[in-house]
Every structure is written in structure tokens, then in C-alpha cells.
Short mmCIF file of C-alpha atoms and ligand atoms in Angstrom, two decimals:
data_model
loop_
_atom_site.label_atom_id
_atom_site.label_comp_id
_atom_site.label_asym_id
_atom_site.label_seq_id
_atom_site.Cartn_x
_atom_site.Cartn_y
_atom_site.Cartn_z
CA UNK A 26 0.00 0.00 0.00
CA UNK A 27 2.79 2.38 1.00
CA UNK A 28 6.43 2.18 0.07
CA UNK A 29 8.95 4.80 1.13
CA UNK A 30 12.35 4.57 -0.55
CA UNK A 31 15.51 6.42 0.44
CA UNK A 32 13.61 9.48 1.55
CA UNK A 33 15.68 12.56 2.28
CA UNK A 34 14.47 16.01 3.29
CA UNK A 35 16.71 18.94 3.96
CA UNK A 36 15.97 22.58 4.61
CA UNK A 37 18.17 25.56 3.80
CA UNK A 38 21.05 26.01 1.37
CA UNK A 39 24.81 25.61 1.25
CA UNK A 40 26.48 25.64 4.65
CA UNK A 41 23.12 26.22 6.31
CA UNK A 42 21.62 22.99 4.98
CA UNK A 43 19.95 20.95 7.65
CA UNK A 44 19.06 17.36 6.86
CA UNK A 45 15.89 16.49 8.79
CA UNK A 46 15.02 13.15 7.17
CA UNK A 47 18.14 11.11 6.51
CA UNK A 48 17.54 8.27 4.07
CA UNK A 49 14.42 6.59 5.42
CA UNK A 50 12.92 3.49 3.79
CA UNK A 51 9.98 1.38 4.96
CA UNK A 52 6.91 -0.40 3.69
CA UNK A 53 3.36 -0.67 5.02
CA UNK A 54 1.06 -3.39 3.73
CA UNK A 55 -2.60 -2.89 2.90
CA UNK A 56 -4.68 -3.01 6.06
CA UNK A 57 -1.66 -2.85 8.32
CA UNK A 58 -1.39 -0.41 11.22
CA UNK A 59 1.94 1.18 12.05
CA UNK A 60 2.80 3.50 14.91
CA UNK A 61 5.66 5.95 14.43
CA UNK A 62 7.27 6.94 17.71
CA UNK A 63 10.28 9.07 18.63
CA UNK A 64 11.30 12.06 20.71
CA UNK A 65 10.13 15.57 19.94
CA UNK A 66 12.12 17.03 17.03
CA UNK A 67 13.17 13.64 15.66
CA UNK A 68 11.36 14.28 12.34
CA UNK A 69 8.04 12.46 12.75
CA UNK A 70 5.77 15.25 11.50
CA UNK A 71 8.09 15.97 8.58
CA UNK A 72 8.17 12.27 7.65
CA UNK A 73 4.38 11.98 7.81
CA UNK A 74 3.87 15.09 5.65
CA UNK A 75 6.26 13.74 3.01
CA UNK A 76 4.62 10.32 3.06
CA UNK A 77 1.14 11.78 2.59
CA UNK A 78 2.26 14.02 -0.28
CA UNK A 79 1.73 17.26 1.63
CA UNK A 80 5.38 18.16 1.25
CA UNK A 81 8.03 17.33 -1.38
CA UNK A 82 11.17 15.40 -0.46
CA UNK A 83 14.66 16.52 -1.43
CA UNK A 84 15.09 13.02 -2.90
CA UNK A 85 13.58 9.56 -2.65
CA UNK A 86 10.27 7.96 -3.55
CA UNK A 87 6.86 7.64 -1.92
CA UNK A 88 4.72 5.00 -3.59
CA UNK A 89 1.05 4.86 -2.62
CA UNK A 90 -1.11 2.18 -4.23
CA UNK A 91 1.56 1.66 -6.95
CA UNK A 92 1.80 5.36 -7.79
CA UNK A 93 5.00 7.28 -7.10
CA UNK A 94 3.42 10.48 -5.79
CA UNK A 95 6.73 12.36 -5.80
CA UNK A 96 6.61 12.52 -9.61
CA UNK A 97 3.07 13.94 -9.79
CA UNK A 98 2.02 17.54 -10.38
CA UNK A 99 0.47 19.36 -7.40
CA UNK A 100 -2.98 18.94 -9.00
CA UNK A 101 -2.61 15.20 -9.53
CA UNK A 102 -1.28 14.83 -6.02
CA UNK A 103 -4.28 16.71 -4.64
CA UNK A 104 -6.56 14.30 -6.54
CA UNK A 105 -4.80 11.26 -5.06
CA UNK A 106 -5.02 12.79 -1.59
CA UNK A 107 -8.72 13.40 -2.00
CA UNK A 108 -9.42 9.92 -3.37
CA UNK A 109 -7.23 7.73 -1.20
CA UNK A 110 -5.71 9.57 1.72
CA UNK A 111 -6.99 10.87 5.06
CA UNK A 112 -4.79 13.11 7.17
CA UNK A 113 -5.16 14.27 10.76
CA UNK A 114 -2.85 17.18 11.54
CA UNK A 115 -1.12 17.69 14.87
CA UNK A 116 -2.67 21.18 15.02
CA UNK A 117 -6.01 20.12 13.41
CA UNK A 118 -5.96 22.68 10.54
CA UNK A 119 -9.70 23.15 10.53
CA UNK A 120 -10.98 25.92 8.29
CA UNK A 121 -11.85 28.73 10.75
CA UNK A 122 -14.62 30.24 8.62
CA UNK A 123 -16.50 26.95 8.33
CA UNK A 124 -18.64 25.28 11.00
CA UNK A 125 -17.78 21.82 12.32
CA UNK A 126 -20.33 20.31 9.95
CA UNK A 127 -19.01 22.25 6.95
CA UNK A 128 -15.44 21.25 7.78
CA UNK A 129 -16.43 17.58 7.73
CA UNK A 130 -18.47 18.02 4.55
CA UNK A 131 -15.55 19.54 2.62
CA UNK A 132 -13.75 16.35 1.50
CA UNK A 133 -17.07 14.75 0.49
CA UNK A 134 -17.98 17.81 -1.57
CA UNK A 135 -14.56 17.68 -3.23
CA UNK A 136 -15.40 14.12 -4.22
CA UNK A 137 -18.72 15.32 -5.63
CA UNK A 138 -20.82 13.26 -3.23
CA UNK A 139 -24.47 14.28 -3.10
CA UNK A 140 -25.23 13.19 0.47
CA UNK A 141 -22.33 15.06 2.05
CA UNK A 142 -24.45 16.67 4.74
CA UNK A 143 -26.05 13.51 6.13
CA UNK A 144 -22.77 11.59 6.02
CA UNK A 145 -20.93 14.41 7.79
CA UNK A 146 -23.65 14.62 10.46
CA UNK A 147 -23.46 10.88 11.06
CA UNK A 148 -19.67 11.04 11.40
CA UNK A 149 -19.84 13.93 13.88
CA UNK A 150 -22.26 11.87 15.93
CA UNK A 151 -19.79 8.98 15.89
CA UNK A 152 -17.03 11.11 17.38
CA UNK A 153 -19.40 12.37 20.07
CA UNK A 154 -20.05 15.84 18.68
CA UNK A 155 -23.80 15.61 18.33
CA UNK A 156 -25.21 19.11 18.82
CA UNK A 157 -21.93 20.86 17.96
CA UNK A 158 -22.46 20.84 14.17
CA UNK A 159 -22.96 24.57 13.83
CA UNK A 160 -20.11 25.68 16.05
CA UNK A 161 -17.04 27.28 14.51
CA UNK A 162 -13.58 25.93 15.43
CA UNK A 163 -12.87 28.87 17.78
CA UNK A 164 -16.04 27.99 19.70
CA UNK A 165 -14.80 24.46 20.34
CA UNK A 166 -12.30 23.15 22.88
CA UNK A 167 -9.00 21.62 21.71
CA UNK A 168 -10.36 18.12 22.21
CA UNK A 169 -13.51 18.94 20.28
CA UNK A 170 -11.50 20.41 17.41
CA UNK A 171 -9.40 17.25 17.43
CA UNK A 172 -12.55 15.18 16.99
CA UNK A 173 -13.81 17.38 14.13
CA UNK A 174 -10.44 16.82 12.45
CA UNK A 175 -10.87 13.06 12.97
CA UNK A 176 -14.38 13.11 11.56
CA UNK A 177 -13.15 15.03 8.51
CA UNK A 178 -10.41 12.45 7.90
CA UNK A 179 -12.69 9.44 8.51
CA UNK A 180 -15.74 10.57 6.57
CA UNK A 181 -14.42 9.51 3.16
CA UNK A 182 -13.26 6.10 4.52
CA UNK A 183 -9.80 6.62 2.99
CA UNK A 184 -7.61 3.70 1.88
CA UNK A 185 -4.79 5.04 4.00
CA UNK A 186 -5.03 7.30 7.01
CA UNK A 187 -2.13 9.34 8.39
CA UNK A 188 -2.55 10.77 11.86
CA UNK A 189 -0.13 13.05 13.69
CA UNK A 190 -0.63 12.66 17.46
CA UNK A 191 -4.39 12.03 17.10
CA UNK A 192 -4.89 11.69 20.85
CA UNK A 193 -2.40 14.40 21.83
CA UNK A 194 -5.06 16.84 23.05
CA UNK A 195 -7.62 14.48 24.48
CA UNK A 196 -8.48 13.29 27.97
CA UNK A 197 -8.14 9.60 28.71
CA UNK A 198 -11.75 8.67 28.01
CA UNK A 199 -11.93 10.56 24.71
CA UNK A 200 -8.49 9.16 23.73
CA UNK A 201 -9.77 5.66 24.18
CA UNK A 202 -12.83 6.45 22.09
CA UNK A 203 -10.70 7.91 19.30
CA UNK A 204 -8.33 4.93 19.42
CA UNK A 205 -11.28 2.60 19.11
CA UNK A 206 -12.57 4.58 16.12
CA UNK A 207 -9.17 4.40 14.42
CA UNK A 208 -8.86 0.65 14.83
CA UNK A 209 -12.51 0.04 13.89
CA UNK A 210 -11.82 1.84 10.62
CA UNK A 211 -8.76 -0.34 10.21
CA UNK A 212 -10.72 -3.51 10.92
CA UNK A 213 -13.99 -2.81 9.14
CA UNK A 214 -12.70 -1.00 6.06
CA UNK A 215 -9.13 -2.38 5.93
CA UNK A 216 -7.90 1.19 6.14
CA UNK A 217 -4.13 1.26 6.38
CA UNK A 218 -3.08 3.31 9.41
CA UNK A 219 0.12 5.28 9.90
CA UNK A 220 -0.02 6.99 13.28
CA UNK A 221 2.54 9.24 14.93
CA UNK A 222 2.06 9.04 18.67
CA UNK A 223 3.63 9.68 22.06
CA UNK A 224 1.02 7.49 23.68
CA UNK A 225 2.46 4.02 24.46
CA UNK A 226 -1.05 2.61 24.89
CA UNK A 227 -1.97 3.67 21.35
CA UNK A 228 1.36 2.51 19.90
CA UNK A 229 0.90 -0.94 21.44
CA UNK A 230 -2.37 -1.39 19.57
CA UNK A 231 -0.66 -1.06 16.19
CA UNK A 232 0.62 -4.11 14.31
CA UNK A 233 4.10 -2.63 14.24
CA UNK A 234 6.11 0.20 15.80
CA UNK A 235 8.65 2.24 13.83
CA UNK A 236 11.08 4.29 15.90
CA UNK A 237 12.40 7.50 14.40
CA UNK A 238 15.59 8.89 15.88
CA UNK A 239 17.38 11.93 14.55
CA UNK A 240 15.81 11.61 11.09
CA UNK A 241 16.46 7.88 10.72
CA UNK A 242 14.59 4.69 11.44
CA UNK A 243 16.01 3.24 14.62
CA UNK A 244 16.34 -0.49 14.10
CA UNK A 245 17.21 -1.31 17.69
N1 LIG B 329 10.16 24.02 7.38
C1 LIG B 329 11.18 23.75 8.18
N2 LIG B 329 12.35 24.43 8.07
C2 LIG B 329 13.41 24.16 8.86
N3 LIG B 329 13.42 23.22 9.81
C3 LIG B 329 12.30 22.50 9.98
C4 LIG B 329 11.12 22.72 9.18
N4 LIG B 329 10.17 21.83 9.57
C5 LIG B 329 10.71 21.13 10.58
N5 LIG B 329 11.98 21.51 10.84
C6 LIG B 329 12.89 20.94 11.86
O1 LIG B 329 12.93 19.55 11.67
C7 LIG B 329 13.06 18.87 12.91
C8 LIG B 329 12.00 17.81 13.01
O2 LIG B 329 10.73 18.42 13.15
P1 LIG B 329 9.39 17.58 13.22
O3 LIG B 329 9.28 16.75 12.00
O4 LIG B 329 8.28 18.55 13.48
O5 LIG B 329 9.66 16.66 14.49
P2 LIG B 329 8.65 15.86 15.42
O6 LIG B 329 7.31 15.83 14.78
O7 LIG B 329 9.28 14.52 15.57
O8 LIG B 329 8.63 16.59 16.73
C9 LIG B 329 12.99 19.93 13.98
O9 LIG B 329 14.30 20.21 14.41
C10 LIG B 329 12.38 21.11 13.27
O10 LIG B 329 12.79 22.32 13.84
MG1 LIG B 330 5.41 16.47 15.40
#
């Protein structure tokens, strides 16, 4: 489902070049769940962004469903993201001028689905946000925004879901609920999961744990 080959990402030029991702390769099979762990600043968010096609690597390949997304135009990449990929950002990235419901409807509307509203409502209910549909992001708590972001990523039942610290802002009970949602999606729809997390309880639930250390996969 996902193949990452010799991925390198550096920022800056000349003597100021900083290599953040240092030749990372790994594979994730269809339906597999993988947790990416590592200390703060080790490159997890950068790696996830590259893998989901949100950012371009300095070199290397990212193959999703047999397509090397690093060779695609921005438009084609956006299409692939909309059709196959769900992404949950560490800082949510909800659209501030849209309500919770409208935020969740957005990816469905991009796909041209006619029943976007009812599907989005159903998904918001599933993440426990019944009655919050018409609130704007700044009227919601961090945990509630987190769940809107989850609903937006889940609502299209993507083939592969990338999540950056999806339980980072949640209390224990809501974390558990979100974890269950993630793994239900994995089980019921064979959604491939790639989850960055600090939470050992969440990491343990994944089929496999990848440790990132200083921009490399730590094999020990
Ligand atoms: N756009 C950027 N320009 C320069 N340095 C960056 C940029 N994005 C991230 N970094 C640096 O890359 C390193 C890894 O960051 P990040 O991927 O966010 O780590 P993590 O998610 O593991 O905490 C950090 O040292 C960060 O400062
Ligand atoms: Mg991060």
C-alpha cells in the first residue's frame, strides 16, 4: 500500500543545509497499522507530511497504491489525496470560517458526493459531537476540534489514514474512544493506518512500531 524509498528532506542552502530526514525506507502493507514513535524534534511530523504528499522530499520515492506520488504535479497529487488519503494534523488545521459540519463536509464535496451533509452529520455523531455541528472551530475546545479533524479524515473512509498525534489533546476517556474509532476503521474498512504518537497505549495497539531517531529509522 505504501512504500517509502531512500527518503531525504533537507531545509536551507549551502552551509546552512539541515538534513531532517536522513535516508528513510519502509513499507506498510494494505490493512496494516503502524505507529511511528520518537522524541520531539526527531522528524516524525516531517516524515508523515512527506509520506502523505503534503510536502516534497529533497530526494527519494513515496509509492502509494503503486503510484510514485513524488513525480506527480500538485494537481494530480491533490486528486490522489482526495481519493485515497486521510490526514489528521497535529494542530487540526480546521478551516476557521467553516462550521464543524461544513469542515467535515468539505472532502465529500470535493469528491462530488451528493449526500455530504447527512454523512458528515453521522460522522460527527460517531465522534461524540452531536449538537456541535454549527459551532465554529474557535467555539470548540482543543479536544472537540481534534474530533472534528478526525471526523473530517474518517468521513471519506480513505484507503490510508495518516494521523499526527491524534490523541495528543484528548483526555483519557476521549483518547480511548478515538483509538477505538481508528482501529474500527482499520478492521472494518481495511484502512491502512500510519499513526505518529507519544502514547504508548496507542502505539501498542498497532501491528508494528517504527522508531524514528534523529531523522532515521532506529532499528534497535
Ligand atoms: N520548514 C522547516 N524548516 C526548517 N526546519 C524544519 C522545518 N520543519 C521542521 N523543521 C525541523 O525539523 C526537525 C523535526 O521536526 P518535526 O518533524 O516537526 O519533528 P517531530 O514531529 O518529531 O517533533 C525539527 O528540528 C524542526 O525544527
Ligand atoms: Mg510532530
